[in-house]
Coordinates of C-alpha atoms and ligand atoms in Angstrom, one line a residue:
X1 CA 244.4 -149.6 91.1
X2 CA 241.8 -150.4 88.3
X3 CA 244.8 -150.4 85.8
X4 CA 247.2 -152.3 87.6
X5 CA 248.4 -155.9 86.3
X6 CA 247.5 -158.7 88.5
X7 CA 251.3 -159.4 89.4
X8 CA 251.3 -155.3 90.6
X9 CA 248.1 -156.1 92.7
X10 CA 249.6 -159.3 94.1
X11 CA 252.6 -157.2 95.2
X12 CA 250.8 -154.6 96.7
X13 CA 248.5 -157.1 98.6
X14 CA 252.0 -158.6 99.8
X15 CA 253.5 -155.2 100.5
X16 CA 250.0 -154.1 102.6
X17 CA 249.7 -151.4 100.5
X18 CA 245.9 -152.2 100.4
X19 CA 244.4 -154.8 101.9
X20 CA 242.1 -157.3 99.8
X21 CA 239.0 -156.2 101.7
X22 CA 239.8 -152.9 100.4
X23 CA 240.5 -153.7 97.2
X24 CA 237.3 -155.8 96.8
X25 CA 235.2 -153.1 98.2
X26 CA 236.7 -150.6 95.4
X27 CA 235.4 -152.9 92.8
X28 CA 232.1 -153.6 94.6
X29 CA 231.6 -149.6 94.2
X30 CA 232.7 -149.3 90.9
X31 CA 230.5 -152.4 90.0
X32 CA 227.7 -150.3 91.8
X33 CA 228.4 -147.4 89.6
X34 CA 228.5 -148.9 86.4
X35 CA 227.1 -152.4 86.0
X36 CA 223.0 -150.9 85.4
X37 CA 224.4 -149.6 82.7
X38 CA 226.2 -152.6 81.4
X39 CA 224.6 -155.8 82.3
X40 CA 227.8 -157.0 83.1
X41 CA 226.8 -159.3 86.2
X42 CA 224.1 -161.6 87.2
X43 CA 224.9 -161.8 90.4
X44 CA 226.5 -160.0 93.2
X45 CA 227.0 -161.0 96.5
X46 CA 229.0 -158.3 98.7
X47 CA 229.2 -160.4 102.0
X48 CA 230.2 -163.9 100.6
X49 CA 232.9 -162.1 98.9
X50 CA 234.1 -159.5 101.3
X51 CA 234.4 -162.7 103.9
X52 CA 236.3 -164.2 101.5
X53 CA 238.9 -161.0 101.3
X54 CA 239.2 -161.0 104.9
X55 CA 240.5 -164.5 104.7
X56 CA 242.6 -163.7 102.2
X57 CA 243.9 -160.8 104.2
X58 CA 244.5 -163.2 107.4
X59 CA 246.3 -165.3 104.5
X60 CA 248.5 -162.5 103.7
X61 CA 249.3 -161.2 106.7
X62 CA 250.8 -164.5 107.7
X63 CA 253.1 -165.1 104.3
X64 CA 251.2 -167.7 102.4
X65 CA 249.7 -166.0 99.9
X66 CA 249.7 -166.9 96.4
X67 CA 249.7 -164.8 93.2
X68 CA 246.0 -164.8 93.4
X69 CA 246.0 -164.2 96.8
X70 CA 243.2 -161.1 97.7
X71 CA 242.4 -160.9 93.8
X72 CA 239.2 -160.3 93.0
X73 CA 238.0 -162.3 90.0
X74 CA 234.6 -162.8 88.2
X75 CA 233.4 -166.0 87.3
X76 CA 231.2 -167.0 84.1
X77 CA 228.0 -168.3 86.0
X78 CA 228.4 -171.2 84.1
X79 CA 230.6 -172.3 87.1
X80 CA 228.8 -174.2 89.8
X81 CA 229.9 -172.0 92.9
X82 CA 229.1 -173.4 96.2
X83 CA 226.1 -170.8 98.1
X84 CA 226.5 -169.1 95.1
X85 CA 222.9 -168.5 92.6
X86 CA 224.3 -170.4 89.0
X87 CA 221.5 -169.7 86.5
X88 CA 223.7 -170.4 83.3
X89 CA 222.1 -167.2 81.5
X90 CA 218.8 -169.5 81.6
X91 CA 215.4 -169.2 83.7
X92 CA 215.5 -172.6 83.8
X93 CA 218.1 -172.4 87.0
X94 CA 217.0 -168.9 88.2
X95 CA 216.7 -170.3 91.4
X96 CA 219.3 -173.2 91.5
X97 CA 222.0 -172.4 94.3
X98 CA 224.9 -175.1 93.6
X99 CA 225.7 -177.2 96.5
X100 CA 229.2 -177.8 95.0
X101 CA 232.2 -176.1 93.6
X102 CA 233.2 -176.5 89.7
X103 CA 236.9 -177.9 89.8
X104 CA 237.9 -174.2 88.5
X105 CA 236.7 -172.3 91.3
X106 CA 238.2 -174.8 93.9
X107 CA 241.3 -173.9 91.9
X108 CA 240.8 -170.2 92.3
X109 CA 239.7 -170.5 95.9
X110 CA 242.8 -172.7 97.1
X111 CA 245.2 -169.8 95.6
X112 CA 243.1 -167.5 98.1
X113 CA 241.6 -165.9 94.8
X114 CA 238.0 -163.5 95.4
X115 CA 234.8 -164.4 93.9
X116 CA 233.7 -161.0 93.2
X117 CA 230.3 -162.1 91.1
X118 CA 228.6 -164.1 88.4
X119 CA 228.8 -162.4 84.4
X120 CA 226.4 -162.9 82.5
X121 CA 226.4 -164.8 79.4
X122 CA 224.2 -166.1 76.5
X123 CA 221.9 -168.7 78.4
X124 CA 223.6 -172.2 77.9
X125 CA 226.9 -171.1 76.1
X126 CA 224.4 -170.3 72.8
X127 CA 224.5 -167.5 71.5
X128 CA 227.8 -164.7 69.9
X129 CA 226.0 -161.6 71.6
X130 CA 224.9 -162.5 74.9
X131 CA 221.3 -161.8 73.8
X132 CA 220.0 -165.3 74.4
X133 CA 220.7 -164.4 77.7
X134 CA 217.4 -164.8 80.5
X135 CA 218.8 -161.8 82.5
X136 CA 218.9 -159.2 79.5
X137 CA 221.2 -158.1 76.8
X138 CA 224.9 -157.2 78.2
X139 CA 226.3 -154.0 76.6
X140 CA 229.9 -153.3 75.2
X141 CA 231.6 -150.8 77.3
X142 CA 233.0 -149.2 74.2
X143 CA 229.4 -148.4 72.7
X144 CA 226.4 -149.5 74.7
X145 CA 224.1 -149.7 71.6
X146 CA 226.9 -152.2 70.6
X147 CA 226.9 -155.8 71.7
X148 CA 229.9 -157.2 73.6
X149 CA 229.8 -160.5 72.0
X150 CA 229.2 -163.9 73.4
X151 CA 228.5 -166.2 75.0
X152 CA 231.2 -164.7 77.5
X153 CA 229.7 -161.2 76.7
X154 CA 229.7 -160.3 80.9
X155 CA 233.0 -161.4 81.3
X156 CA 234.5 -159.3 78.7
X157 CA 232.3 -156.7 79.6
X158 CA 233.3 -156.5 83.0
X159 CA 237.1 -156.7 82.4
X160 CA 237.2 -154.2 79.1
X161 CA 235.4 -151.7 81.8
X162 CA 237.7 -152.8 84.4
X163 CA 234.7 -154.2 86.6
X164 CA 237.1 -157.3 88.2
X165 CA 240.3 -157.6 87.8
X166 CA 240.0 -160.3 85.4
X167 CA 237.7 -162.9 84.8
X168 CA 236.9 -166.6 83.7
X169 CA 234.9 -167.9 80.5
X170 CA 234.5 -171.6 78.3
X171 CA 234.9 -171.7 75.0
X172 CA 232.9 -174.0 73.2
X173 CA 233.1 -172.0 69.4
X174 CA 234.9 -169.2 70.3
X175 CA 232.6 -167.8 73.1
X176 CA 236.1 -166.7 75.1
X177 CA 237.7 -165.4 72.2
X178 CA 234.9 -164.2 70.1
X179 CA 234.0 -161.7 73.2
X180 CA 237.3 -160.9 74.3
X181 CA 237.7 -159.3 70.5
X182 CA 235.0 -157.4 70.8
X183 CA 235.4 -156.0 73.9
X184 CA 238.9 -155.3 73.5
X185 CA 240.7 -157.7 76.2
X186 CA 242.6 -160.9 75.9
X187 CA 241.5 -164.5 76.2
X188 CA 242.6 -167.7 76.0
X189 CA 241.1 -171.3 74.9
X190 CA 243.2 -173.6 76.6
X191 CA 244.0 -177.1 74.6
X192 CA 240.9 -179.0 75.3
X193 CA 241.3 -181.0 78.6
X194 CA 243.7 -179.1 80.6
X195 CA 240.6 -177.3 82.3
X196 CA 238.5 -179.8 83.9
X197 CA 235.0 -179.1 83.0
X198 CA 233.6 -180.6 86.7
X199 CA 230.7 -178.4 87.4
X200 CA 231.0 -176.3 84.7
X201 CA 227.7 -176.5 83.2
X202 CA 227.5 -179.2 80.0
X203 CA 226.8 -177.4 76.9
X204 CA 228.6 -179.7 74.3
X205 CA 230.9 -181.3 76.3
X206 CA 233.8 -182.6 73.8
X207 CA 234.2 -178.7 72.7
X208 CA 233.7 -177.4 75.9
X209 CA 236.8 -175.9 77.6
X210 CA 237.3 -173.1 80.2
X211 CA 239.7 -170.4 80.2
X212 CA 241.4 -166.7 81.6
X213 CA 239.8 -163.7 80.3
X214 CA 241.5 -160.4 81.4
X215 CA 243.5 -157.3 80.5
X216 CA 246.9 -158.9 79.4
X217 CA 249.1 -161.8 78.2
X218 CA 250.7 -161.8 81.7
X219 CA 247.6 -161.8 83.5
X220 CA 246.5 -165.1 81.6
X221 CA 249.3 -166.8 82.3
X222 CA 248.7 -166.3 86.0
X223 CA 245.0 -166.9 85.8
X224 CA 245.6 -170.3 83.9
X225 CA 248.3 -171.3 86.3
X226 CA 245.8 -171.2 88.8
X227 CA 242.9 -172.7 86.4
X228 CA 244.3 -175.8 84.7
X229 CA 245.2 -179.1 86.7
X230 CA 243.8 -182.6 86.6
X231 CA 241.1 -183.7 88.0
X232 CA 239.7 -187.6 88.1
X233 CA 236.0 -186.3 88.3
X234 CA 236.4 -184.9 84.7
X235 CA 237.1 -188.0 82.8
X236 CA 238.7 -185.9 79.9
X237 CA 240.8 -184.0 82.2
X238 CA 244.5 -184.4 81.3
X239 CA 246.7 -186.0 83.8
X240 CA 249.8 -183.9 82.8
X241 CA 252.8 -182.4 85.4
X242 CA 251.9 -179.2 86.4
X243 CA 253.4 -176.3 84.1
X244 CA 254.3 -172.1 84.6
X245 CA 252.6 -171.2 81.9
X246 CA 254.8 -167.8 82.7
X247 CA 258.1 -169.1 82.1
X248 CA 258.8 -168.4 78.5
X249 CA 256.8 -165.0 78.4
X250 CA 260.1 -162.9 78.0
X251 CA 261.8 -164.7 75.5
X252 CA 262.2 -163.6 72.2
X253 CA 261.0 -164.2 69.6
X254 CA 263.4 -164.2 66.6
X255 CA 262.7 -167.6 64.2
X256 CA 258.8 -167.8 65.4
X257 CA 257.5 -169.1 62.3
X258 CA 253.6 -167.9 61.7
X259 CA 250.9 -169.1 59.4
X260 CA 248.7 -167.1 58.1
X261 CA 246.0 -169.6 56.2
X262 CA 244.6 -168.1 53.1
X263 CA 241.0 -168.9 53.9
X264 CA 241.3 -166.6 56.8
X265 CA 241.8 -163.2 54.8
X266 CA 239.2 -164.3 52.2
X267 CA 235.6 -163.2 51.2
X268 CA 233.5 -162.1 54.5
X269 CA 236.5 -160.4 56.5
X270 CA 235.5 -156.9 57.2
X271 CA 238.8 -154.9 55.6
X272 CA 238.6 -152.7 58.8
X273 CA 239.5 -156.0 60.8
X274 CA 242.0 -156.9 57.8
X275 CA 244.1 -154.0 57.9
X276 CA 244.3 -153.9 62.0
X277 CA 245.1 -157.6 61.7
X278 CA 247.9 -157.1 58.9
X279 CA 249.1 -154.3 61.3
X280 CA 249.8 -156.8 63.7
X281 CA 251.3 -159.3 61.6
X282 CA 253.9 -156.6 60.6
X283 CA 254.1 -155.9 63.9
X284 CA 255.7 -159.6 64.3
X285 CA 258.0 -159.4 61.6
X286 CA 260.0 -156.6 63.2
X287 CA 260.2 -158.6 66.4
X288 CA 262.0 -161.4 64.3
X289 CA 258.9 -163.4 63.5
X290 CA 258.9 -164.8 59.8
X291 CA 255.4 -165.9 57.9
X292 CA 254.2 -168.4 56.3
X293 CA 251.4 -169.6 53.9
X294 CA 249.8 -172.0 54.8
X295 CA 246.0 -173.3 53.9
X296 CA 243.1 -174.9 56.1
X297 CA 241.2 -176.3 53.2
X298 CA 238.8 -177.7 55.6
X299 CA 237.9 -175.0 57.6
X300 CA 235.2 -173.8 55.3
X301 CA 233.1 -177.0 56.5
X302 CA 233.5 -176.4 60.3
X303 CA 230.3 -174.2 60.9
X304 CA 228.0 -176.6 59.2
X305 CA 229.7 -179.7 61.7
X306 CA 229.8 -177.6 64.6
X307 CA 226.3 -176.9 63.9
X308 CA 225.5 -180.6 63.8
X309 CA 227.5 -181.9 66.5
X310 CA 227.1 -179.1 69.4
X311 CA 223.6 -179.5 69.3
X312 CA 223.7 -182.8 69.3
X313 CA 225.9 -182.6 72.6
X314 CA 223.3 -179.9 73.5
X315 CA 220.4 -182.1 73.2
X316 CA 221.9 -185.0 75.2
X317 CA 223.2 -182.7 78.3
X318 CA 220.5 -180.6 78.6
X319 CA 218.1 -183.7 79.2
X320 CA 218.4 -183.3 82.8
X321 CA 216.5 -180.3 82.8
X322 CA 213.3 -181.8 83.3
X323 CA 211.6 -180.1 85.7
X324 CA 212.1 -182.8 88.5
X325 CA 215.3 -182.7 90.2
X326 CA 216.2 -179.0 90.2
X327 CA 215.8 -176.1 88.4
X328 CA 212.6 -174.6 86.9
X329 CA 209.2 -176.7 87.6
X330 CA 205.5 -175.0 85.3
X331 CA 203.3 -174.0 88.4
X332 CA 200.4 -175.6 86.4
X333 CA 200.3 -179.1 84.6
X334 CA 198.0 -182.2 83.8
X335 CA 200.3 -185.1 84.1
X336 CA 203.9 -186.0 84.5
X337 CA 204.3 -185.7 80.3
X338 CA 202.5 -182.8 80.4
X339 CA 204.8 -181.0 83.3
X340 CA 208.1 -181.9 81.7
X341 CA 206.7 -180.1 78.8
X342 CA 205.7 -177.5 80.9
X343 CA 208.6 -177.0 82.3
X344 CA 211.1 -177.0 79.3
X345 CA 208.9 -174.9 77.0
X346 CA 208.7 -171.9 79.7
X347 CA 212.4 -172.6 81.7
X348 CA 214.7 -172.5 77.9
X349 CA 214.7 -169.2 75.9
X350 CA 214.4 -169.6 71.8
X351 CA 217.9 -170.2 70.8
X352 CA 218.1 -172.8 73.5
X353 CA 215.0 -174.7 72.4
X354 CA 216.3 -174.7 68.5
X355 CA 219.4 -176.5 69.3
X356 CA 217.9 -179.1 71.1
X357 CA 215.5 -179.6 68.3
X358 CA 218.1 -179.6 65.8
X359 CA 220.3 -182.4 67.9
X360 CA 217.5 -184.4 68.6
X361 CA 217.4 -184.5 64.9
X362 CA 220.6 -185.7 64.0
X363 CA 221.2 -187.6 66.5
X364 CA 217.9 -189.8 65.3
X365 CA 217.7 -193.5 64.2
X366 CA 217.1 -192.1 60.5
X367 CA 218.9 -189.3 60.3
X368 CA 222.1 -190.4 62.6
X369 CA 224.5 -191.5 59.7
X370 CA 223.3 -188.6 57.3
X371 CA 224.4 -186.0 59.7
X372 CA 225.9 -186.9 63.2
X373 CA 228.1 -189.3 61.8
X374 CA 229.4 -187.3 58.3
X375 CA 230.1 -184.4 60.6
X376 CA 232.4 -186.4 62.8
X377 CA 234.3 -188.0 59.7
X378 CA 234.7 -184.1 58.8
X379 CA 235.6 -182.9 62.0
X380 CA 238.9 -185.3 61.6
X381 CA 239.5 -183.7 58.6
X382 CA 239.5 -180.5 59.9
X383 CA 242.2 -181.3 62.8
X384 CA 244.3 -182.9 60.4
X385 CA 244.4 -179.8 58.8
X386 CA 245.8 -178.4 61.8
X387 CA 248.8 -180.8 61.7
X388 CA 249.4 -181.0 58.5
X389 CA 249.6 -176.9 58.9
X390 CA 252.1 -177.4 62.0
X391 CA 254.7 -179.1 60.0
X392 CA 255.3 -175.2 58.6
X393 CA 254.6 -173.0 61.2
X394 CA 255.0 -172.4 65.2
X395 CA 251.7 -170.8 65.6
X396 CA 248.9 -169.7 63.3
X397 CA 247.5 -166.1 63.3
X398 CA 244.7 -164.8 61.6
X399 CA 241.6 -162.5 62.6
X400 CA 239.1 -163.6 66.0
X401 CA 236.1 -162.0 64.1
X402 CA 235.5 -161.4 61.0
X403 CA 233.8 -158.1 62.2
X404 CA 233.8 -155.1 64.9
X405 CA 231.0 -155.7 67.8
X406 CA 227.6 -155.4 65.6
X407 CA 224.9 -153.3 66.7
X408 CA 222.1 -155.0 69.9
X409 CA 219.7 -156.6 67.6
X410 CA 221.2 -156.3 64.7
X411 CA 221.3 -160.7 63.8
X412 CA 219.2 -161.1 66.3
X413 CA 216.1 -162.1 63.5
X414 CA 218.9 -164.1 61.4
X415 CA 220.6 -167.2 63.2
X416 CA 223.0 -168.1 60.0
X417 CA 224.6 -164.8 60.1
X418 CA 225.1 -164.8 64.1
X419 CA 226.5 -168.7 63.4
X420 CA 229.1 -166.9 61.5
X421 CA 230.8 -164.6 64.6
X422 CA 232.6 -167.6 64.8
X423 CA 233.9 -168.5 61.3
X424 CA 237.3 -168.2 62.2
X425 CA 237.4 -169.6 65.6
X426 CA 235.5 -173.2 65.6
X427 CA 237.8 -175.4 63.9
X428 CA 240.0 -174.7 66.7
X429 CA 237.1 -176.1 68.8
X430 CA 236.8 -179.2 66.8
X431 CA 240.4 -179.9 66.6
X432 CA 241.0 -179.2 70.9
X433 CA 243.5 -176.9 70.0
X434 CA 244.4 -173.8 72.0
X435 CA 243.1 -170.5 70.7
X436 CA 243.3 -167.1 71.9
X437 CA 242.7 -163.4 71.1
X438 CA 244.6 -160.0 71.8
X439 CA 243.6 -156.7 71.0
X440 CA 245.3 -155.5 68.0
X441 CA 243.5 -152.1 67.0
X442 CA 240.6 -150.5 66.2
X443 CA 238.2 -150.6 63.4
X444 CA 236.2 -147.9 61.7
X445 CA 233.5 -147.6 64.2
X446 CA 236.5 -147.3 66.5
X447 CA 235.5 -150.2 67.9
X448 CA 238.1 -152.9 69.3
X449 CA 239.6 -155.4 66.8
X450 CA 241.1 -158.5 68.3
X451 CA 244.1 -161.1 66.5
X452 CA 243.6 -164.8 67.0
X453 CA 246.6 -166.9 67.5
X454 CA 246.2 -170.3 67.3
X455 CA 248.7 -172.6 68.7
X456 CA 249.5 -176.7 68.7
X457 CA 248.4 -179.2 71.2
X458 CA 249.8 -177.7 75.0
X459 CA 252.1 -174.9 73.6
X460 CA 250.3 -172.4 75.7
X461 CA 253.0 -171.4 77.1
X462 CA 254.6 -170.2 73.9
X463 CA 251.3 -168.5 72.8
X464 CA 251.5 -165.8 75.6
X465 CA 255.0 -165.7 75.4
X466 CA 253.7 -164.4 71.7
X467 CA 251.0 -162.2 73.0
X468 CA 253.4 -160.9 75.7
X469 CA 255.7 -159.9 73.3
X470 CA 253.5 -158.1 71.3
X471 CA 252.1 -156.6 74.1
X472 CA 255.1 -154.7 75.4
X473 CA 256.5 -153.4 72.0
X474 CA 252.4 -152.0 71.9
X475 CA 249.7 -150.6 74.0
X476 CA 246.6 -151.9 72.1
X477 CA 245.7 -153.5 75.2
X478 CA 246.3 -151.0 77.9
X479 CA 243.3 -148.9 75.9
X480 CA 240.3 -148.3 78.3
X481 CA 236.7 -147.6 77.2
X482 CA 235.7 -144.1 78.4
X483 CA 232.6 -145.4 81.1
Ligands
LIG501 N1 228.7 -168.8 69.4 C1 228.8 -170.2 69.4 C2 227.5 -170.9 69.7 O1 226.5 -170.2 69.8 C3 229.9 -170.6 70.4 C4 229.4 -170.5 71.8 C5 230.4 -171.0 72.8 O2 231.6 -171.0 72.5 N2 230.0 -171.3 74.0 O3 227.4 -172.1 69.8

């Protein structure tokens, strides 16, 4: 069961095979068994989710089911989840029980999906290891001294060791992609918008974007199916017809055109990651696919501007954590100043309190044109980039990482070098273009090596039909950590 696709579970929910109560109850156990060891999940809640499988049995047995239907799925606790604890990886909402449901997991519960628990995750989004995280470190199933990657580090945890049967995460610099790499599982980064981020937890919210996380190409295009849709309380939610992102995952794919961009196979990439990457690149050629050169001059400047800008995002949106209204409130204080300070100084963890500083920075009357306003001039540049590279090529491909999963602690002392996990993945951030990552290999620490393909504005739909592809002329990502 733990290695079925979601389209085999769906069927056997529908055939009665098992029953979703069943099912979830497996996963519960194997959860039981193996998440101390992990750190996969927050938060587990056995009776909200087996009542939820019993409805979704009722639903069954009386033919409405969806694909979803009886699945059990993780969510990133960065979704508000009504009744459900939504900490955000932070102490400042250890105790802050959403009232509401993020438009994504009203998604998943209409198709009669399970809510099997909350992953952890680097608190806020911030962070490429899930160590910023309040609720400890989560480990990578493939080495536990090894991180998993973040900020979606409990979501690919939990998949790669087959914890749920797939999973959501956001991607805000690569925190879907970046983790799915490491752990060895695919993920998507939808175009920015066709998630709505309502009740999804701000962390700079014109980069933010949710997404699938799970086992396959196939599976994602199920999962996102069921995730994207518009939704008026998001007011950069896309008001686009609804679209199968599973109808062109079979065809073929003779004449894709793909771009490699030079500045993605330069200095920096680990030649581990290079040669699984160029593996998969031949890989394409002999299923018809041609290549390209093409260059992202650009590209090199998107760390410093995401660096600039997020924070500055950061700064604004994390405001409302003050102490007052929810969340975290210091037992002890002087004054109303004095309590707010309180409160923020003990409720965010290190990381958290650097990029507000940083943003309150930047975003100040002095300072605002110097930075905030040069690194939105440059972000342009970088997403013209993209379309000046689209005039060439169908999709882009390239490396997630430019490493393996690194060691726990290992950049923990050293913020620059943790900033650059994501070298090859924040453009795609700053331009809203879809992103995702497949397992392609392994490196020399035999550890999981995932390829990036990059696609243009809404061509989702041909990106997995690319993964898929590759997916069932190999079996990178059928591979299973040994738990
Ligand atoms: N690692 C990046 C950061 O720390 C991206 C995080 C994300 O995508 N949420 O900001």
């Amino acid at each position: 069961m733990f290695e079925s696709s979601l389209k085999q579970l769906g069927d056997a929910l529908r055939a009665k095979k098992i029953s979703s109560v069943e099912l979830t109850q497996l996963y519960l156990d194997r959860i039981a068994a193996h998440n101390p060891a992990l750190n996969a999940y927050i938060t587990l809640n056995p009776e909200m989710s087996l009542a939820q499988a019993r409805a979704a049995d009722a639903r069954l047995a009386a033919g409405s089911a969806d694909a979803l239907t009886g699945i059990p799925v993780a969510q990133k606790d960065i979704f508000c989840a009504k009744g459900w604890l939504t900490t955000c990886g932070s102490k400042m909402l250890h105790n802050f029980v959403s009232p509401y449901d993020a438009h994504v997991i009203s998604q998943f519960n209409n198709a009669g999906a399970i809510n099997l628990g909350k992953t952890n995750m680097d608190e806020f989004a911030m962070g490429s290891s899930n160590e910023t995280s309040y609720y400890g470190a989560v480990k990578n199933p493939w080495d536990k001294a090894r991180v998993p990657g973040g900020s979606s580090g409990g979501t690919a945890s939990a998949v790669a060791a087959r914890l749920c049967a797939a999973a959501t995460g956001t991607d805000t610099g690569g925190s879907i992609r970046q983790p799915a790499a490491l752990c060895g599982i695919s993920g998507l980064k939808p175009t920015y918008g066709v998630c709505s981020r309502y009740g999804m937890i701000a962390f700079a919210s014109s980069l933010d974007q949710a997404g699938p996380m799970g086992r396959s190409a196939e599976d994602l295009a199920l999962l996102l199916n069921t995730m994207a849709g518009f939704d008026e309380r998001d007011s950069t939610s896309l008001q686009r017809d609804k679209e199968d992102y599973a109808r062109d995952l079979n065809k073929p794919l003779n004449g894709l055109r793909i771009g490699l961009p030079k500045e993605f196979f330069a200095e920096g990439l680990g030649s581990d990651v290079a040669r699984a990457v160029e593996a998969a690149i031949a890989e394409y050629k002999k299923l018809g696919a041609t290549v390209v050169d093409i260059s992202l001059p650009n590209t090199r400047l998107s760390i410093p501007v995401y660096y600039v800008l997020a924070p500055a995002e950061a700064s604004s949106n994390l405001s409302r954590f003050d102490g007052v209204r929810y969340g975290y409130r210091a037992p002890d204080y002087s004054d109303l100043a004095d309590m707010y300070e309180q409160s923020r100084s003990q409720g965010f963890g290190a990381e958290v309190k650097r990029r507000i500083m940083i943003g309150t920075y930047v975003l100040s009357h002095g300072y605002y044109d110097a930075y905030y306003i040069q690194a939105q001039k440059i972000r342009r540049l970088i997403a013209q980039d993209f379309v000046e590279a689209y005039k060439h090529c169908d999709v882009i491909m390239g490396p997630t990482s430019p490493s393996t999963a690194f060691k726990l602690g290992e950049k923990g002392d050293d913020p620059v070098q943790m900033y650059l996990s994501d070298i090859y993945t924040i453009a795609v951030n700053l331009a809203g273009l879809p992103g995702m990552s497949i397992p392609c290999g392994f490196g020399d620490n035999d550890m999981p090596v995932g390829l990036q393909i990059i696609g243009n504005y809404f061509d989702e739909a041909r990106m997995l039909n690319v993964a898929h592809q590759y997916q069932l002329a190999t079996d990178w990502h059928n591979r299973a950590p040994q738990l």
